[in-house]
Coordinates of C-alpha atoms (C1' of nucleotides) in Angstrom, one line a residue:
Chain R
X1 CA 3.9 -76.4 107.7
X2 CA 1.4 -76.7 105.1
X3 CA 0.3 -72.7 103.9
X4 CA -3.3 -74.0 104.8
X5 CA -2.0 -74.1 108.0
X6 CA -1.5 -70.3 108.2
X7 CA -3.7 -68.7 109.8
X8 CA -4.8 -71.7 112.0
X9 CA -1.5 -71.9 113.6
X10 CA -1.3 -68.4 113.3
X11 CA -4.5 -67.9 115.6
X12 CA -3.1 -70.8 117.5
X13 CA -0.8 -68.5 118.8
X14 CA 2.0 -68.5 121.5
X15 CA 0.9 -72.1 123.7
X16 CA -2.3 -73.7 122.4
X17 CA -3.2 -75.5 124.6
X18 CA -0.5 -74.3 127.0
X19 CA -1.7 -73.2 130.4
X20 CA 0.3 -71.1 132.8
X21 CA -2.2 -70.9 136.0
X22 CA -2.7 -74.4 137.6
X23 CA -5.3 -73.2 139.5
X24 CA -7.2 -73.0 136.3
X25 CA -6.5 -75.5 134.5
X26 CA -5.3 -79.3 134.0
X27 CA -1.8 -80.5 135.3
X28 CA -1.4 -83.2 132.6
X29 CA -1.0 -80.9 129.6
X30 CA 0.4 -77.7 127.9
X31 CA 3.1 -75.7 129.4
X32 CA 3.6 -77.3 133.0
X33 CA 3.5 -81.1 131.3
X34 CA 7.8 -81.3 131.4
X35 CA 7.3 -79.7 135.5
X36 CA 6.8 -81.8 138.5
X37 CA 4.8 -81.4 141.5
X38 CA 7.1 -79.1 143.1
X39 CA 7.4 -77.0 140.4
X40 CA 3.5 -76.5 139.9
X41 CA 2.8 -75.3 143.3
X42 CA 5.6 -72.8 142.7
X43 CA 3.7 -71.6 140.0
X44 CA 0.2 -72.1 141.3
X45 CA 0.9 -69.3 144.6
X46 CA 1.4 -66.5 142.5
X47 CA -1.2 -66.9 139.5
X48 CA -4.0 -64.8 140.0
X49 CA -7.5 -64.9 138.3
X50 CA -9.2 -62.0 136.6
X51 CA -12.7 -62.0 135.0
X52 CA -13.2 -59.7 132.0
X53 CA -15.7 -58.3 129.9
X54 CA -16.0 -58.1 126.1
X55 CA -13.6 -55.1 125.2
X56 CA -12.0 -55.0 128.1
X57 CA -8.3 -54.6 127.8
X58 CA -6.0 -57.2 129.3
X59 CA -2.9 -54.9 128.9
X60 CA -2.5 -52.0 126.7
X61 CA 0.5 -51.5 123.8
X62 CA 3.2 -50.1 125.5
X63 CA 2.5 -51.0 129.3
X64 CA 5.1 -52.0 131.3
X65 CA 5.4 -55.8 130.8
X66 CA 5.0 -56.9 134.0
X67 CA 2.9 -59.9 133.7
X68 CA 2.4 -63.2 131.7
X69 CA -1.0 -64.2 130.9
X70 CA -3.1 -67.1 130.0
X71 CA -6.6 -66.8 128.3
X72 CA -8.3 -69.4 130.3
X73 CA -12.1 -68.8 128.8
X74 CA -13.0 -66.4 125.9
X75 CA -11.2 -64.7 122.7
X76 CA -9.8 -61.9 122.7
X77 CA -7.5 -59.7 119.7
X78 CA -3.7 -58.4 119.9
X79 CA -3.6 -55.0 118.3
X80 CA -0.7 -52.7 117.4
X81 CA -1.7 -49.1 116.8
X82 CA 0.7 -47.0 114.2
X83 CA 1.8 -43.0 115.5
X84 CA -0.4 -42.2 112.3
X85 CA -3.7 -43.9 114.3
X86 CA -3.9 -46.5 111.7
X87 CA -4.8 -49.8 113.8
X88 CA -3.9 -53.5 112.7
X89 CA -5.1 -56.6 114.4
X90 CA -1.9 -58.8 114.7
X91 CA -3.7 -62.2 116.0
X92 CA -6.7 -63.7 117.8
X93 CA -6.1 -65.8 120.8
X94 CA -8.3 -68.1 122.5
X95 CA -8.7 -70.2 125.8
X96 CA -5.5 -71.7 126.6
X97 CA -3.2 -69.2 124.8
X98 CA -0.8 -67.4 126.4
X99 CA -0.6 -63.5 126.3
X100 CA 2.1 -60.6 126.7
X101 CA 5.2 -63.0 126.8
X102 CA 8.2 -60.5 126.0
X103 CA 11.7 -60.3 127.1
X104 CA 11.5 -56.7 126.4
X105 CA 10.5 -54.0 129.1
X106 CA 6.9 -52.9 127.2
X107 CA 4.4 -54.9 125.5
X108 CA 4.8 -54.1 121.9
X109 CA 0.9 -54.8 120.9
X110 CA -2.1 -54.2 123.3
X111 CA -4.7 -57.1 123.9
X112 CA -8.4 -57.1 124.8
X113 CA -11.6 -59.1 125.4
X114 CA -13.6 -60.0 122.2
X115 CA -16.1 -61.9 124.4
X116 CA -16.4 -61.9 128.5
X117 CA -14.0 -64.6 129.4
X118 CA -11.3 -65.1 131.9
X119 CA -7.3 -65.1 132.4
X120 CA -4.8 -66.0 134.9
X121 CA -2.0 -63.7 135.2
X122 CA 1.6 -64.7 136.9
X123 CA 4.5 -62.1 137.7
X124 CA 6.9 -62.1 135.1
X125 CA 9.7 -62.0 137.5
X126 CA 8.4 -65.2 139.0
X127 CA 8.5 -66.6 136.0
X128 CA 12.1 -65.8 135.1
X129 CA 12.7 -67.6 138.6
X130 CA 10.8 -70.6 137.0
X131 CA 12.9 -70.6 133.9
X132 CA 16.1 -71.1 136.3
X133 CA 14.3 -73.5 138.6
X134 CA 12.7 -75.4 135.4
X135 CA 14.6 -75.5 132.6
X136 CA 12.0 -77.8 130.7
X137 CA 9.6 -74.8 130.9
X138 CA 12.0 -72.4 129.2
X139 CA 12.4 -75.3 126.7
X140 CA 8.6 -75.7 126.1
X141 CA 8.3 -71.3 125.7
X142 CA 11.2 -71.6 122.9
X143 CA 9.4 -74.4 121.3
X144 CA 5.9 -72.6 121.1
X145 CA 7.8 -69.4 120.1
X146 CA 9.1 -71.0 117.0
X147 CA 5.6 -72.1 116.1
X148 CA 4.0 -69.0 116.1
X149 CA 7.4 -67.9 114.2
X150 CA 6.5 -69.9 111.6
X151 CA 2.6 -68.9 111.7
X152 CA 3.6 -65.5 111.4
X153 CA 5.3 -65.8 108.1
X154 CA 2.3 -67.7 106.8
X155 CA 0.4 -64.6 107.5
X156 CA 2.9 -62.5 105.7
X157 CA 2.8 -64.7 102.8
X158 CA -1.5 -64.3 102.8
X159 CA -0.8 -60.7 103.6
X160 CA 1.8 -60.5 100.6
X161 CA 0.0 -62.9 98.3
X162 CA -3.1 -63.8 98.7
X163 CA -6.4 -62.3 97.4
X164 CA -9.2 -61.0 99.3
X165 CA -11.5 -63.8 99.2
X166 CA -8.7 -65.9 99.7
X167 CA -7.8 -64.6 103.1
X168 CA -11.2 -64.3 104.1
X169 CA -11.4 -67.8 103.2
X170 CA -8.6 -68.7 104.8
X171 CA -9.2 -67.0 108.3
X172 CA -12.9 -68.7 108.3
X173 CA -11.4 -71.9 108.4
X174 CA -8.9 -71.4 110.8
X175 CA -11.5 -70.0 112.7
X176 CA -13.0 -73.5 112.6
X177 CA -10.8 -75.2 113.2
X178 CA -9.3 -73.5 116.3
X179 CA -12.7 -73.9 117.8
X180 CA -12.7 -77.6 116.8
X181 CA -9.6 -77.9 118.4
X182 CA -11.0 -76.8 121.9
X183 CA -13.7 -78.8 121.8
X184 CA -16.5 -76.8 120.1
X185 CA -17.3 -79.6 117.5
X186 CA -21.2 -78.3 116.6
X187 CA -21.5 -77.6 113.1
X188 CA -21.9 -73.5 113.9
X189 CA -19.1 -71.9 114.9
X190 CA -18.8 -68.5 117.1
X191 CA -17.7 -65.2 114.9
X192 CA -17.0 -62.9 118.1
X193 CA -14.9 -60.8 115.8
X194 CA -16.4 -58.0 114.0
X195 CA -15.9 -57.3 109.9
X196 CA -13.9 -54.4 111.1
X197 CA -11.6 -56.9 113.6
X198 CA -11.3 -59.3 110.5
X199 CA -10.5 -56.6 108.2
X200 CA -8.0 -55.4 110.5
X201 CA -6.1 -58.4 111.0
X202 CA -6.3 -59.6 107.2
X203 CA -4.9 -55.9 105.8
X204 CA -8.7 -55.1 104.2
X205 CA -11.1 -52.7 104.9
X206 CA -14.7 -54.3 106.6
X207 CA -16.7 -53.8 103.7
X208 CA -14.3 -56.2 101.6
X209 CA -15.0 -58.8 104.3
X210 CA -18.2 -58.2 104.0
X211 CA -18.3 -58.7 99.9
X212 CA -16.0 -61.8 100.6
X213 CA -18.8 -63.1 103.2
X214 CA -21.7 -62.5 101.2
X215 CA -19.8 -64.0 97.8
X216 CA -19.4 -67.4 100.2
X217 CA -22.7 -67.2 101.2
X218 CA -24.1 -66.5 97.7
X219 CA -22.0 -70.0 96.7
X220 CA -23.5 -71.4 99.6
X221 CA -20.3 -72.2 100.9
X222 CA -21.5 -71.0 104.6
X223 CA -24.5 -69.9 106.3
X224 CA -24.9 -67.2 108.7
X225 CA -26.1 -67.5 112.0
X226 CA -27.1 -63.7 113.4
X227 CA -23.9 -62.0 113.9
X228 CA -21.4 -64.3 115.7
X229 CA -22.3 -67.5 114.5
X230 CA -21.1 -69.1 111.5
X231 CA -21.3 -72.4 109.7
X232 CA -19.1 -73.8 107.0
X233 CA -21.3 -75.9 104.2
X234 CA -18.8 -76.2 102.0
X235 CA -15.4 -76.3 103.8
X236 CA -13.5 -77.9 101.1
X237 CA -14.2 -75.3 98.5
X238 CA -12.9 -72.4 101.6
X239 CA -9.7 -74.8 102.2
X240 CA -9.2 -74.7 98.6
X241 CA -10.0 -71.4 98.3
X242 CA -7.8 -70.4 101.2
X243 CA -4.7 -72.5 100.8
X244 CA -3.2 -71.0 98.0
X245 CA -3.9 -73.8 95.5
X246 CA -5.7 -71.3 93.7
X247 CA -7.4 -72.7 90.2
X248 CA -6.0 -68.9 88.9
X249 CA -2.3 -69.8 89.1
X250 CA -1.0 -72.9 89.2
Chain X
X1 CA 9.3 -51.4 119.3
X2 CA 8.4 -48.2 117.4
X3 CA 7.5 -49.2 113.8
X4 CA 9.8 -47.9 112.6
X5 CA 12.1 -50.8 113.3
X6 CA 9.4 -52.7 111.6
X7 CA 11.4 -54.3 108.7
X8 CA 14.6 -53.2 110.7
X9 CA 14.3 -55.6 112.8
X10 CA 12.8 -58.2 110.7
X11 CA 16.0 -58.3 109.0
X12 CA 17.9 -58.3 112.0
X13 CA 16.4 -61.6 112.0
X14 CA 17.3 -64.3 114.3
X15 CA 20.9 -63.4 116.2
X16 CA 22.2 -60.1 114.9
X17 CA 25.6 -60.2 115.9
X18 CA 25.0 -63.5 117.2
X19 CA 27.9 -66.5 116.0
X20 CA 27.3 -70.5 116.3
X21 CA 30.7 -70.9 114.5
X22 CA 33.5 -70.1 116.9
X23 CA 35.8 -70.5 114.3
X24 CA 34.5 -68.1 112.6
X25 CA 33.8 -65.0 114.7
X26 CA 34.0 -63.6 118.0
X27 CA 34.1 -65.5 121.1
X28 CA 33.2 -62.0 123.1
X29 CA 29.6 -61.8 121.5
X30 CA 26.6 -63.2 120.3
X31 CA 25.5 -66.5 121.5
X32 CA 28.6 -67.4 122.6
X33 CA 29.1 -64.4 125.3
X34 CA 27.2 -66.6 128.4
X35 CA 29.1 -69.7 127.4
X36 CA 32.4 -70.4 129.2
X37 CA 35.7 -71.4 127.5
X38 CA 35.0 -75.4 127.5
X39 CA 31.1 -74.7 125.7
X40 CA 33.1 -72.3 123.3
X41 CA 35.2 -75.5 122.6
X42 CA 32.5 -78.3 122.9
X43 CA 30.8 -76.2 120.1
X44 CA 34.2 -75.7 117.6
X45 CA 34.4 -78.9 117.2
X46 CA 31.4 -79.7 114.9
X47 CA 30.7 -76.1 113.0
X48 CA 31.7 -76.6 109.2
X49 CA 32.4 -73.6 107.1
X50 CA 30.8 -73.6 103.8
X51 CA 31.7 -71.3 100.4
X52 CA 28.6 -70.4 98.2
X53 CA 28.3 -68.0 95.2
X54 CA 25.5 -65.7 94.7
X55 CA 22.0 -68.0 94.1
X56 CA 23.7 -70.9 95.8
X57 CA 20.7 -72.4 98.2
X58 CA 21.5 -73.3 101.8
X59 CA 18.7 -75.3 102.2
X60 CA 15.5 -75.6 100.5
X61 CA 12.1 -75.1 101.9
X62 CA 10.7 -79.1 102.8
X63 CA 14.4 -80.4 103.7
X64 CA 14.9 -82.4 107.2
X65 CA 16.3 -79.9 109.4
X66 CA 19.8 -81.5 110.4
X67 CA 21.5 -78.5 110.6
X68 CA 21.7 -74.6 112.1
X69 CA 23.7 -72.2 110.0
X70 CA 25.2 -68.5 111.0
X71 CA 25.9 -66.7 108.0
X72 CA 28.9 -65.3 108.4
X73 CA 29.5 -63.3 105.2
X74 CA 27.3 -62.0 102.6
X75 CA 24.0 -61.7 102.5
X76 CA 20.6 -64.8 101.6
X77 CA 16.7 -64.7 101.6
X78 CA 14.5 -66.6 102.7
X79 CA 11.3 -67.7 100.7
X80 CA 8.0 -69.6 100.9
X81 CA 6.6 -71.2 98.0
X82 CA 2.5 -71.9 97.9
X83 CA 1.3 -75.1 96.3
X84 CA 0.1 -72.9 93.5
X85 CA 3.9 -71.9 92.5
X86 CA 3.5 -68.1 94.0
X87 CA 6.7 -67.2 96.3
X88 CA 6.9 -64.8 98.8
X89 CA 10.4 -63.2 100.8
X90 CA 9.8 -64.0 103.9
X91 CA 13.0 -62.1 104.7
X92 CA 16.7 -61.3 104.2
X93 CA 19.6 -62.1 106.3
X94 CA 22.7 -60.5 106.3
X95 CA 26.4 -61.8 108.4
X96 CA 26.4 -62.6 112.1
X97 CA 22.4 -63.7 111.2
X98 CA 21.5 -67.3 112.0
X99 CA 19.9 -69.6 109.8
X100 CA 17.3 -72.7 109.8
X101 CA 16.6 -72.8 113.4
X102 CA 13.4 -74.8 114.1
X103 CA 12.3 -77.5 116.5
X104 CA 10.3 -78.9 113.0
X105 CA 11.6 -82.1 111.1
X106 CA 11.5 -79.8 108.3
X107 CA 12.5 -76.2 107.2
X108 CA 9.8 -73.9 106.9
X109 CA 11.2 -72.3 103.9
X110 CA 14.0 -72.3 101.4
X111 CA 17.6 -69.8 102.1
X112 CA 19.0 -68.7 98.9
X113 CA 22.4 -66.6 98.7
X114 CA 21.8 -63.0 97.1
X115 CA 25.6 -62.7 97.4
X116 CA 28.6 -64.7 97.7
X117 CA 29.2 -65.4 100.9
X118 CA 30.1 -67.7 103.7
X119 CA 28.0 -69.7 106.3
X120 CA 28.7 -72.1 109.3
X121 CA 26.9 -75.3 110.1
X122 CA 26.4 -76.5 113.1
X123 CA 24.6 -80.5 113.6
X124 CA 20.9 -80.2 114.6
X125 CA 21.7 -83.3 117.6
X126 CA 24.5 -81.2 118.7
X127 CA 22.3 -77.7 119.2
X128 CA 20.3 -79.9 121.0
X129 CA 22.8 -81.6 123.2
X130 CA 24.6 -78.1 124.2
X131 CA 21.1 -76.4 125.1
X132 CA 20.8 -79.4 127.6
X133 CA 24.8 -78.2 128.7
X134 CA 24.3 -74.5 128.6
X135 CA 20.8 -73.6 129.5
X136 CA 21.8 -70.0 128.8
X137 CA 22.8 -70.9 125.5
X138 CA 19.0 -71.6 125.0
X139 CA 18.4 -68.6 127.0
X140 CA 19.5 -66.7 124.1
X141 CA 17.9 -68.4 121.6
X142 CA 14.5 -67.7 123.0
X143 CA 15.2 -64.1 123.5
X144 CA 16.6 -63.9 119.6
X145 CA 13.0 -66.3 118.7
X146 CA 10.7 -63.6 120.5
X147 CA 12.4 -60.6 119.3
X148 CA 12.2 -62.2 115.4
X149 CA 8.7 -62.6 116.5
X150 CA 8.1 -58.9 116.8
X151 CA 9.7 -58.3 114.0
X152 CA 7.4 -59.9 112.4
X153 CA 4.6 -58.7 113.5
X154 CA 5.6 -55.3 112.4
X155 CA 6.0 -56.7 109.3
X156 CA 2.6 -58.1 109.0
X157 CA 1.4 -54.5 110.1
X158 CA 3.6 -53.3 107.4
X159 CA 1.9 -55.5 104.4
X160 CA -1.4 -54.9 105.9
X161 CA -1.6 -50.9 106.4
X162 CA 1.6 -49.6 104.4
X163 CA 1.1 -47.9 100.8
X164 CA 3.4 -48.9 98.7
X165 CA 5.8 -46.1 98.6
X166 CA 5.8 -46.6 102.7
X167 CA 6.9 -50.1 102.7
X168 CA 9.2 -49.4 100.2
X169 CA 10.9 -46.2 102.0
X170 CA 10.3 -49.0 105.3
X171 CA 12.5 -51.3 103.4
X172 CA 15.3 -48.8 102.4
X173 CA 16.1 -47.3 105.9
X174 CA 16.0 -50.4 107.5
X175 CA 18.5 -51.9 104.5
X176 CA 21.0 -49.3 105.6
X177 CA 20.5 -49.3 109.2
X178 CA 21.3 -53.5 108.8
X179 CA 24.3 -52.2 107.2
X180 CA 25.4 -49.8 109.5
X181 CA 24.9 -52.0 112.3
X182 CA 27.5 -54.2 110.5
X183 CA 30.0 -51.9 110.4
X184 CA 29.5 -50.4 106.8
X185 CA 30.1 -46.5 107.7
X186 CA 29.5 -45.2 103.9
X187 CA 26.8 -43.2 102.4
X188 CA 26.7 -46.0 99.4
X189 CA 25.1 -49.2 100.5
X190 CA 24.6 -52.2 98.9
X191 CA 21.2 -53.5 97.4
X192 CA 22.0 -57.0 96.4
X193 CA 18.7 -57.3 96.5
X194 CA 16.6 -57.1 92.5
X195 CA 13.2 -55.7 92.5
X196 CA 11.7 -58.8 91.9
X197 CA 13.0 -59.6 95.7
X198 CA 12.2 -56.3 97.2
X199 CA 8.5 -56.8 95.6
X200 CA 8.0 -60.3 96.9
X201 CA 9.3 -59.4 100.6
X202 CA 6.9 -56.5 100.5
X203 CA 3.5 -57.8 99.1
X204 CA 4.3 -55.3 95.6
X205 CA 5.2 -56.5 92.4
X206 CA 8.7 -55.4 90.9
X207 CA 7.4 -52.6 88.8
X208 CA 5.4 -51.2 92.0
X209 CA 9.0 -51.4 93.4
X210 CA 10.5 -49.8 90.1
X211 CA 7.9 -47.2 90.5
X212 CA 8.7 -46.0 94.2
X213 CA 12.5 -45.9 93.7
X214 CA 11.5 -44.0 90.9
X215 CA 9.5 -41.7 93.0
X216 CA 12.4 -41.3 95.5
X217 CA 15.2 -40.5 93.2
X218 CA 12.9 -37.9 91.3
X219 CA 12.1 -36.3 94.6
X220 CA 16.0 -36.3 95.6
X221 CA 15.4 -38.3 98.2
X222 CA 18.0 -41.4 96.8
X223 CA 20.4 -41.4 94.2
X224 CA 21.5 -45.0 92.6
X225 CA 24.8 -46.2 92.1
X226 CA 24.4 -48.9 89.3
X227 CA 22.2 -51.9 90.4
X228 CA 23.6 -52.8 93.7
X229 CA 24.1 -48.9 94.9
X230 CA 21.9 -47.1 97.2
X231 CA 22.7 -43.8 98.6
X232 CA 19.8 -41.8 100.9
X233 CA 20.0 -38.2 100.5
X234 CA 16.9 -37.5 102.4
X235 CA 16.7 -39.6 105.5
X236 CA 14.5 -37.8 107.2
X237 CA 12.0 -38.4 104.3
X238 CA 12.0 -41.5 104.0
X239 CA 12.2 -42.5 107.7
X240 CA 9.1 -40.1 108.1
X241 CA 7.4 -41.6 105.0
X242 CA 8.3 -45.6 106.3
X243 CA 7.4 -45.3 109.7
X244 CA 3.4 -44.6 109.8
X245 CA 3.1 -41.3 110.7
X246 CA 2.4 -40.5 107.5
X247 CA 0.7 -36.9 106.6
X248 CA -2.3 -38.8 104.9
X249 CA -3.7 -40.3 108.0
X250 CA -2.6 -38.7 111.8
Chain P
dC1 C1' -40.6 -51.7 120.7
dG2 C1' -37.3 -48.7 119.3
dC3 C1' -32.5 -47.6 119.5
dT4 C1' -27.8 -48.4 118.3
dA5 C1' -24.2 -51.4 116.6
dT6 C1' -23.1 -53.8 112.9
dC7 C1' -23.5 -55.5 108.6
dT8 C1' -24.8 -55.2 103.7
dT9 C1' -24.9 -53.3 99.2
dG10 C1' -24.0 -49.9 95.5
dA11 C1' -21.4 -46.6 92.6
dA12 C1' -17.3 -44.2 91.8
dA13 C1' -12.3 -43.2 92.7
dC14 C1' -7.9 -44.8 93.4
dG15 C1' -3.9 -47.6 93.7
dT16 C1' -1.6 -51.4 92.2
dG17 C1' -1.2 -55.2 88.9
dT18 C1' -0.5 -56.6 84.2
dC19 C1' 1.4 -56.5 79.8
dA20 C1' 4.6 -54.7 76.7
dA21 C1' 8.3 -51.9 75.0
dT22 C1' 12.6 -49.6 75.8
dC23 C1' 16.6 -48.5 78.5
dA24 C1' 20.8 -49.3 81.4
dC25 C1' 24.0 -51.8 83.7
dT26 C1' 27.4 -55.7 84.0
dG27 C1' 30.1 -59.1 82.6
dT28 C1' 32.1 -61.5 78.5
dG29 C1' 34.5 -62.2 74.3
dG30 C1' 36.7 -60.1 70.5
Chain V
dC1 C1' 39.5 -51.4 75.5
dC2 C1' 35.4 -51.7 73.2
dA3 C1' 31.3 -54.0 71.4
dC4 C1' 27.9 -57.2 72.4
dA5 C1' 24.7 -60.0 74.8
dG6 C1' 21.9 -60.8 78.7
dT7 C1' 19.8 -59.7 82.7
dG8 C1' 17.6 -56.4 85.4
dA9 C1' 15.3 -51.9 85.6
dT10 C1' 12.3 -48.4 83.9
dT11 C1' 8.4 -46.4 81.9
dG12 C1' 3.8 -46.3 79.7
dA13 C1' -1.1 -47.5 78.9
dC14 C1' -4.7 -50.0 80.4
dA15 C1' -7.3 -53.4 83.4
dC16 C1' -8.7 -55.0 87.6
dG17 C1' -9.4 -55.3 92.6
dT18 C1' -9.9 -52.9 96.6
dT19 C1' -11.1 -48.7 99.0
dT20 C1' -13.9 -45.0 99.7
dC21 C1' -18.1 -42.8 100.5
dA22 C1' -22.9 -43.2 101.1
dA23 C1' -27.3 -45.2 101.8
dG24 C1' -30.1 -48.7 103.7
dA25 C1' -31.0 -53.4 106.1
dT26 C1' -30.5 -56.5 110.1
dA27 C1' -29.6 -58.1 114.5
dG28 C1' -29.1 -57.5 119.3
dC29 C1' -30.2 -54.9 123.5
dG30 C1' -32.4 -52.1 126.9

DNA sequence: CGCTATCTTGAAACGTGTCAATCACTGTGG
DNA sequence: CCACAGTGATTGACACGTTTCAAGATAGCG
């Protein structure tokens, strides 16, 4: 995987374009592609529906993982709080990702709501009966697994190595690009994450996003739109910027 | 997972204790304890034992991905390289570890011995082939895949929130817990590890690394045995210090 | 329309990086 | 067995980037 990749796949998370709940989404695609008919109306009588709010929790760090969730509508963050306090965002997720997938008995991070949205939650029991029944499925969670593996040590490597700007740059176009690849193709993306979220995730404080944001705009790189839209002018000069092909090194 | 296992189990890395190479290990643990006698067998037949000295490379970041490895003596990293030439330790693996897994055409990143040591290939097609056999066998990989994945998220909270000094005493304790868990009892463990290494895993450069050490053994928290030494006199401080409950924030 | 969140910007403090010199270990050859 | 060379580690002084603290500006919401 390409480093420009990072936090795209990153964000991508554990089963773009995956979906868990066949109520709610389509049968021809993500996780339940390998299943047959039988198999999705196995899973489709135990999914159930939730509607959210922005900041809602899904499940807190910690709970009891009982549950496997899919976002089906909305974004929401994965955070991991310290014994200190000190808070880190660990990912974004977005419609179609799944959420809270763990062999262990607690959910190491918590997740909530960035905007209202929806997800479709299936016993985790149930699914460990689906893994038996349907291998493929097991199959498709270790492949997706591995992929956000792999996007995890990109975001080490940004966290380790790259500058400021550079993971600000970095996140804005994965940002994009996530949204492009769920459809949203307009030139003005949505920002639901705050400079304090960002800052959180890419190991800076919210007023360094802030300066990062500002410097773009002052390049006319992007262009704001209030405060949860954004557009990328120049998206070669962030991809540059954000790929670690830096004009410093090299 | 209490961040405190942070880097712990970021080392552990994919398949503590876990063997691909019956010839090589146990046939009581690891990813071989749900297989019966004839999987134990259908996999002996292809592993290949391979010698390496210190700075040998397994495989290299970019190549096809034909093979699996366990290390089964000594101790490798593993680094990313960005288009610009900067490398990052993604993370160290030490014997019983396994190596290279990915459902990619190509490895992620490069594995380079720090020791001399021993690991066991096993044939891409033929991982494959027994997954299809022994669907615990992939059972076990996904659990190992989801666990590295928590690993590494407390790692990312680790380069995004951690001082210097922390991830540094992070590193230390979970060094000699990897060790322990390994069987080596003493109060000297090894570092095979240079600073260069330590500073590239953790987002510092090697002086920051020098500088830390520094700070430990002045405080009597360490003493050094030559450059591959360790011994912790002060656990305690150093656990406290690595594991985010620092004094500073709380 | 005004309140509150969030964001922006500035100035100063701090931690880490950088560059450079010296020291110590380790392995080699005399 | 010791001296030497080479690599890695240490330490110092300074520069730089990011954080911190503080003040205002802007957008969104009731």
């Amino acid at each position: 995987m390409h480093p420009l990749d990072s936090t795209r796949a990153l964000m991508d998370g554990l089963g773009s374009e995956a979906n868990l709940c066949v109520k709610c989404g389509s049968r021809s695609v993500g996780l339940c592609a390998p299943l047959d008919v039988a198999a999705l109306d196995d899973m489709s009588g135990e999914s159930e529906r939730l509607s959210l709010d922005a900041r809602d929790t899904i499940f807190h760090q910690g709970d009891t993982a009982r549950h496997v969730y899919t976002l089906t509508e909305g974004m929401a963050r994965l955070t991991r709080v310290l014994p200190d306090g000190r808070q880190s965002v660990i990912g974004f997720r977005f419609s179609g990702d799944i959420l809270g997938f763990t062999p262990a008995a607690e959910h190491a991070f918590g997740a909530e709501m960035l905007t209202r949205g929806m997800v479709c939650r299936l016993d985790r029991k149930r699914l460990e009966q689906l893994f038996r029944r349907y291998p493929a499925l097991e199959r498709r969670f270790l492949d997706l697994c591995v992929k956000e593996l792999a996007a995890s040590q990109d975001h080490i490597l940004a966290l380790g190595r790259f500058s400021a700007e550079e993971r600000v740059a970095a996140f804005l176009v994965s940002l994009a690009e996530a949204q492009e690849r769920r459809g949203r193709a307009g030139p003005v993306f949505d920002l639901p994450a705050t400079r304090a979220d960002i800052g959180e995730f890419l190991g800076l404080t919210l007023e360094t996003v802030s300066r990062a944001i500002s410097a773009f705009r002052k390049r006319g790189w992007i262009r704001l739109h209030g405060h949860s839209g954004i557009e990328l002018l120049d998206r070669e000069a962030l991809v540059s910027l954000g790929s670690g092909d830096g004009a410093d090194a090299a």
